[in-house]
CSV table of C-alpha atoms in Angstrom, one decimal:
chain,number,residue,atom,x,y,z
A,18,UNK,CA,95.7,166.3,99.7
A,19,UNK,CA,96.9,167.3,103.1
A,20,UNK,CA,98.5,170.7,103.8
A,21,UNK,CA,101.4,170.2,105.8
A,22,UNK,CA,101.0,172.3,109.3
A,23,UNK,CA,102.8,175.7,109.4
A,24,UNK,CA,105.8,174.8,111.5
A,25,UNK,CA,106.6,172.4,108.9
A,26,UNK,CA,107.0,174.8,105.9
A,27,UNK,CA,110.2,175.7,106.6
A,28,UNK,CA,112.3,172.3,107.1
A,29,UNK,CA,112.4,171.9,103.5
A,30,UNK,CA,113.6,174.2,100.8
A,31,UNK,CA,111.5,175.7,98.5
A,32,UNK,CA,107.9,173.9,100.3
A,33,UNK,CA,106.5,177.3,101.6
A,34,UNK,CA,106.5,178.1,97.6
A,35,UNK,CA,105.1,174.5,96.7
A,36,UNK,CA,102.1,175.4,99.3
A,37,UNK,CA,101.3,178.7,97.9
A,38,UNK,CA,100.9,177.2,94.5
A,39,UNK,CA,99.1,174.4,95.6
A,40,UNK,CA,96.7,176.5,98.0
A,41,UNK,CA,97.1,180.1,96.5
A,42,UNK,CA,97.9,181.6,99.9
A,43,UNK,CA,101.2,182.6,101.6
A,44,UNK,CA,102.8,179.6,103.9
A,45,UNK,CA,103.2,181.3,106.9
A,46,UNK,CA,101.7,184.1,108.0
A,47,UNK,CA,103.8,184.2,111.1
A,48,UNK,CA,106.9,186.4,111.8
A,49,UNK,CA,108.3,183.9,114.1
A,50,UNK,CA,110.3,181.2,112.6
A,51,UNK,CA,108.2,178.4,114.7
A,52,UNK,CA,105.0,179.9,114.4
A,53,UNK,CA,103.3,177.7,116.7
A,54,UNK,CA,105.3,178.7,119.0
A,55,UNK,CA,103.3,181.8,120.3
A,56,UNK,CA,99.6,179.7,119.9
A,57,UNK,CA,96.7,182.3,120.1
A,58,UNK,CA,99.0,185.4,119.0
A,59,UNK,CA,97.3,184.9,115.8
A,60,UNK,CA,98.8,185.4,112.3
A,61,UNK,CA,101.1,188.8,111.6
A,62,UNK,CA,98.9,191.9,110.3
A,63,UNK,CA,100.3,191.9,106.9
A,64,UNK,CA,98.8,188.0,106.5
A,65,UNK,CA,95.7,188.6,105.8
A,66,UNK,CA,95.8,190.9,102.8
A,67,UNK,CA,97.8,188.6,101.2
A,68,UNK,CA,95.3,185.7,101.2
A,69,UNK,CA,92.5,185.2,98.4
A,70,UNK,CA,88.6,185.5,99.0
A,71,UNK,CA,87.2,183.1,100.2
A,72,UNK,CA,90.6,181.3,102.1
A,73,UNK,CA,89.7,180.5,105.7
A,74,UNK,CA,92.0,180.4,108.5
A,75,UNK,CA,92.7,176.9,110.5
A,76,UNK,CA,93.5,177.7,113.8
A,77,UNK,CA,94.7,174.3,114.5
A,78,UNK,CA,96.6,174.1,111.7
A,79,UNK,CA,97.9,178.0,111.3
A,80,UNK,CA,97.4,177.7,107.8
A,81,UNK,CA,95.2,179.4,105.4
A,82,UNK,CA,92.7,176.9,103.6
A,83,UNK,CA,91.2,177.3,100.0
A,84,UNK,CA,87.8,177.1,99.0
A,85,UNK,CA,85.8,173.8,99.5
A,86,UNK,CA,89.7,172.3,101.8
A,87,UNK,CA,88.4,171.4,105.1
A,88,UNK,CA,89.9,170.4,108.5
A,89,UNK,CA,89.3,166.8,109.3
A,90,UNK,CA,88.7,166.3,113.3
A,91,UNK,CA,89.7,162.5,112.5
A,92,UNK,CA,92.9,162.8,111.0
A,93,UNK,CA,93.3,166.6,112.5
A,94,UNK,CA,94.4,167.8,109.0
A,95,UNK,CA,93.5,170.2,106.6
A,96,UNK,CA,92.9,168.3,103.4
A,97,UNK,CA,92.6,169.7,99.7
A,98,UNK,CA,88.7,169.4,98.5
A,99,UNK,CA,87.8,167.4,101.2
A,100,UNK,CA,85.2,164.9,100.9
A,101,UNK,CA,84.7,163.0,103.9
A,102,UNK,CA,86.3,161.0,106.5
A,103,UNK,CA,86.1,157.4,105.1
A,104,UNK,CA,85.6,154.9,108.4
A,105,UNK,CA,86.2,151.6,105.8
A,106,UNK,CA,89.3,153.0,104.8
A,107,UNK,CA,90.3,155.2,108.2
A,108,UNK,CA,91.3,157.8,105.9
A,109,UNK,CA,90.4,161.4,104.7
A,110,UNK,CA,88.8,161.2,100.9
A,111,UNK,CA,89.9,164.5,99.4
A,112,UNK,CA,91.6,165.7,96.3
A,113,UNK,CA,94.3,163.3,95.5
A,114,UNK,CA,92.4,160.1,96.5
A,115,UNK,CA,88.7,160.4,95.7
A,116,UNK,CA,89.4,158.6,92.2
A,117,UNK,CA,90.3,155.8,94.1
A,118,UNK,CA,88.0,155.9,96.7
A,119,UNK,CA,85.1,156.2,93.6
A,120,UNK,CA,86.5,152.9,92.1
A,121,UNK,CA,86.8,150.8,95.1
A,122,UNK,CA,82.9,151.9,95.5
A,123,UNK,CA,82.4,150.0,92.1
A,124,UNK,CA,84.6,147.3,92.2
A,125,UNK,CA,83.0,147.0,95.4
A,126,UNK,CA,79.4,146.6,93.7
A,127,UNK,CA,80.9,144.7,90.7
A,128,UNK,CA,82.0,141.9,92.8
A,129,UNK,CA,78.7,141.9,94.7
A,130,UNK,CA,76.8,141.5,91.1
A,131,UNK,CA,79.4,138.9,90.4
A,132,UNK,CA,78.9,137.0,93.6
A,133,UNK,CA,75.0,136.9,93.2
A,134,UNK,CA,75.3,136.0,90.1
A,135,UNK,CA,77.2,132.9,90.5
A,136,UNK,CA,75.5,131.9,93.2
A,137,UNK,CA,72.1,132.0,90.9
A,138,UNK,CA,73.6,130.2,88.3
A,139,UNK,CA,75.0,127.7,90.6
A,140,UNK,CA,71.8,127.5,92.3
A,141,UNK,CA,69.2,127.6,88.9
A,142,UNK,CA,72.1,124.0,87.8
A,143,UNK,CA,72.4,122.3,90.6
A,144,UNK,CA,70.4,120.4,93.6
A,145,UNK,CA,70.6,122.1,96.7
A,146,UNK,CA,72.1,119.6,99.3
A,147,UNK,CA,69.8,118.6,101.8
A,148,UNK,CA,72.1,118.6,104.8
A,149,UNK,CA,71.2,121.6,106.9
A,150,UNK,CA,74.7,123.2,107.3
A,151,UNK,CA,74.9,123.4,103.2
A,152,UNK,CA,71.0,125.1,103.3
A,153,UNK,CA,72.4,127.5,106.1
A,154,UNK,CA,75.5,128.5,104.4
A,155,UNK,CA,73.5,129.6,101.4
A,156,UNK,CA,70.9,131.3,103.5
A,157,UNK,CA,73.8,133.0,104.9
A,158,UNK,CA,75.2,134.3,102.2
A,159,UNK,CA,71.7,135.4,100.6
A,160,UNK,CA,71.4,137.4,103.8
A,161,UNK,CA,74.8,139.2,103.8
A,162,UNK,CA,74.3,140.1,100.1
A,163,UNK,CA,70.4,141.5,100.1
A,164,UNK,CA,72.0,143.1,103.4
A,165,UNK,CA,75.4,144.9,101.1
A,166,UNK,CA,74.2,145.5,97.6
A,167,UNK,CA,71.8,147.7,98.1
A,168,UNK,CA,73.7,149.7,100.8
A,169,UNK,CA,77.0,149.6,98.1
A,170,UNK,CA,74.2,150.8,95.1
A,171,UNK,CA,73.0,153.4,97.0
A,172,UNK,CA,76.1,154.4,97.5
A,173,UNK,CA,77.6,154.2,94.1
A,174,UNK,CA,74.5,156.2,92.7
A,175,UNK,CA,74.8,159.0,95.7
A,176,UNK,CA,78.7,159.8,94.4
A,177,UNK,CA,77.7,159.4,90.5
A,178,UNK,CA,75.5,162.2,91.5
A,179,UNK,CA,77.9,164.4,93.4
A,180,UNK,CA,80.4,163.3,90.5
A,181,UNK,CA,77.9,165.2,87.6
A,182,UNK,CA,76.6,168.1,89.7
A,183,UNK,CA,81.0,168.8,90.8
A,184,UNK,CA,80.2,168.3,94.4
A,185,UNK,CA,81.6,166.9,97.2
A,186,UNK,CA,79.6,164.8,100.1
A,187,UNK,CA,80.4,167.6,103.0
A,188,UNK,CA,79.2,170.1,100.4
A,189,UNK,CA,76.1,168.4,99.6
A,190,UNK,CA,75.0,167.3,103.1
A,191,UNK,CA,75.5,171.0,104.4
A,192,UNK,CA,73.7,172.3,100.8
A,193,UNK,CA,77.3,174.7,100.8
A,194,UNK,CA,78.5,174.9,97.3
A,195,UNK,CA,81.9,177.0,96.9
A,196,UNK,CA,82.7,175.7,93.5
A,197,UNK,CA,81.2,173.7,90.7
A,198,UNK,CA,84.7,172.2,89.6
A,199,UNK,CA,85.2,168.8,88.9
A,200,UNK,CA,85.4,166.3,91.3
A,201,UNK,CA,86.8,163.1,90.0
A,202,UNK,CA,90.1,164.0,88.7
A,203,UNK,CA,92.1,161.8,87.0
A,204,UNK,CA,95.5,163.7,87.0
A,205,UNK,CA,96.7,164.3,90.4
A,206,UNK,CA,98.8,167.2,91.4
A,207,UNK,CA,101.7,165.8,93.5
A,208,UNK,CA,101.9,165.1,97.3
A,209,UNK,CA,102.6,168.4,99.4
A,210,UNK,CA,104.3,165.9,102.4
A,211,UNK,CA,107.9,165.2,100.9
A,212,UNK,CA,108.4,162.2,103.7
A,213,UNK,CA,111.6,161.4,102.4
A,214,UNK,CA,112.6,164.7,101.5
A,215,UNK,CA,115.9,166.1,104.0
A,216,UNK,CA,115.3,168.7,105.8
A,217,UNK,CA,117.4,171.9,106.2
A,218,UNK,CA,120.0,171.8,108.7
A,219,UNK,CA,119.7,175.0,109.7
A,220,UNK,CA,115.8,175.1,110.4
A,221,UNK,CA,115.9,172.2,113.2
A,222,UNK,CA,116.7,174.3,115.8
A,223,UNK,CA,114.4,176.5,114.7
């Protein structure tokens, strides 16, 4: 869910459109054809009429955000419903990947139920060697998993909740709601970076 920058909107034909549909604001507000190029002139006069209530203007990114799109200090991006900066995954959780991100949270806690639970019934049938590496090795991994599964629980239930109330976690730690929408999509709009697209010939030098 990243919005491309603004002196990237014209090296492909027909994007500046693709962003306006995607964001509901204008591309570019700039009159230059890099507008980057004149950082801190701001955006031209006429932008600003054009853009929706409630858009909000990323001055690192000279683009126009929707509602509840945030820009990510991490990844330096503005991302479509941004959720949060994921430190496991070293990526931004917004619009297009939070589905995923939801079900690797409980896969993630399957697996741990899975794991405890073979080790119960392999412990409740069988003698428990007496050689102490064996005994440490299960301490071990008793430790790790009282350690995980809550921690992965807790965190399953916290997004179940933002999931039914339509919020996202920056929304819900800073008590900001913008919009009730739905959160966990399961039809994602496509990709606004085109990294294999060509770009127009006559916008490099631009």
């Amino acid at each position: 869910g990243i919005i491309p920058r603004a002196r990237l909107h014209s090296l492909i034909d027909g994007w500046e459109n693709e962003i306006l549909d995607a964001t509901g604001a204008p591309a570019r507000g700039m009159g230059e054809s890099n507008p980057e190029s004149s950082f801190g002139s701001g955006p031209s006069s006429d932008f600003f009429p054009q853009v929706p209530e409630g858009h909000v203007w990323c001055e690192t990114c000279w683009v126009a955000r929707p509602p509840r799109a945030s820009h990510c200090r991490d990844c330096n991006n503005c991302v479509l419903r941004f959720d949060h900066h994921c430190p496991y995954v070293l990526n931004c959780i917004g619009e297009r990947n939070y589905i995923f991100f939801f079900s690797l949270v409980v896969c993630a806690n399957l697996l741990g139920i899975a794991v405890a639970s073979g080790i119960g019934v392999w412990r409740a049938h069988s003698r428990l060697p007496t050689m102490w590496a064996a005994q440490a090795w299960f301490v071990l991994v008793v430790i790790v998993l009282s350690m995980c599964l809550p921690y992965m629980f807790g965190l399953m239930l916290y997004h179940i909740y933002l999931v039914s109330h339509g919020l996202t976690t920056k929304e819900a730690l800073k008590d900001r709601l913008t919009s009730g929408d739905c959160t966990l999509q399961l039809r994602r709009r496509p990709s606004l970076l085109h990294a294999r697209e060509r770009v127009s010939a006559h916008t490099i030098g631009q």
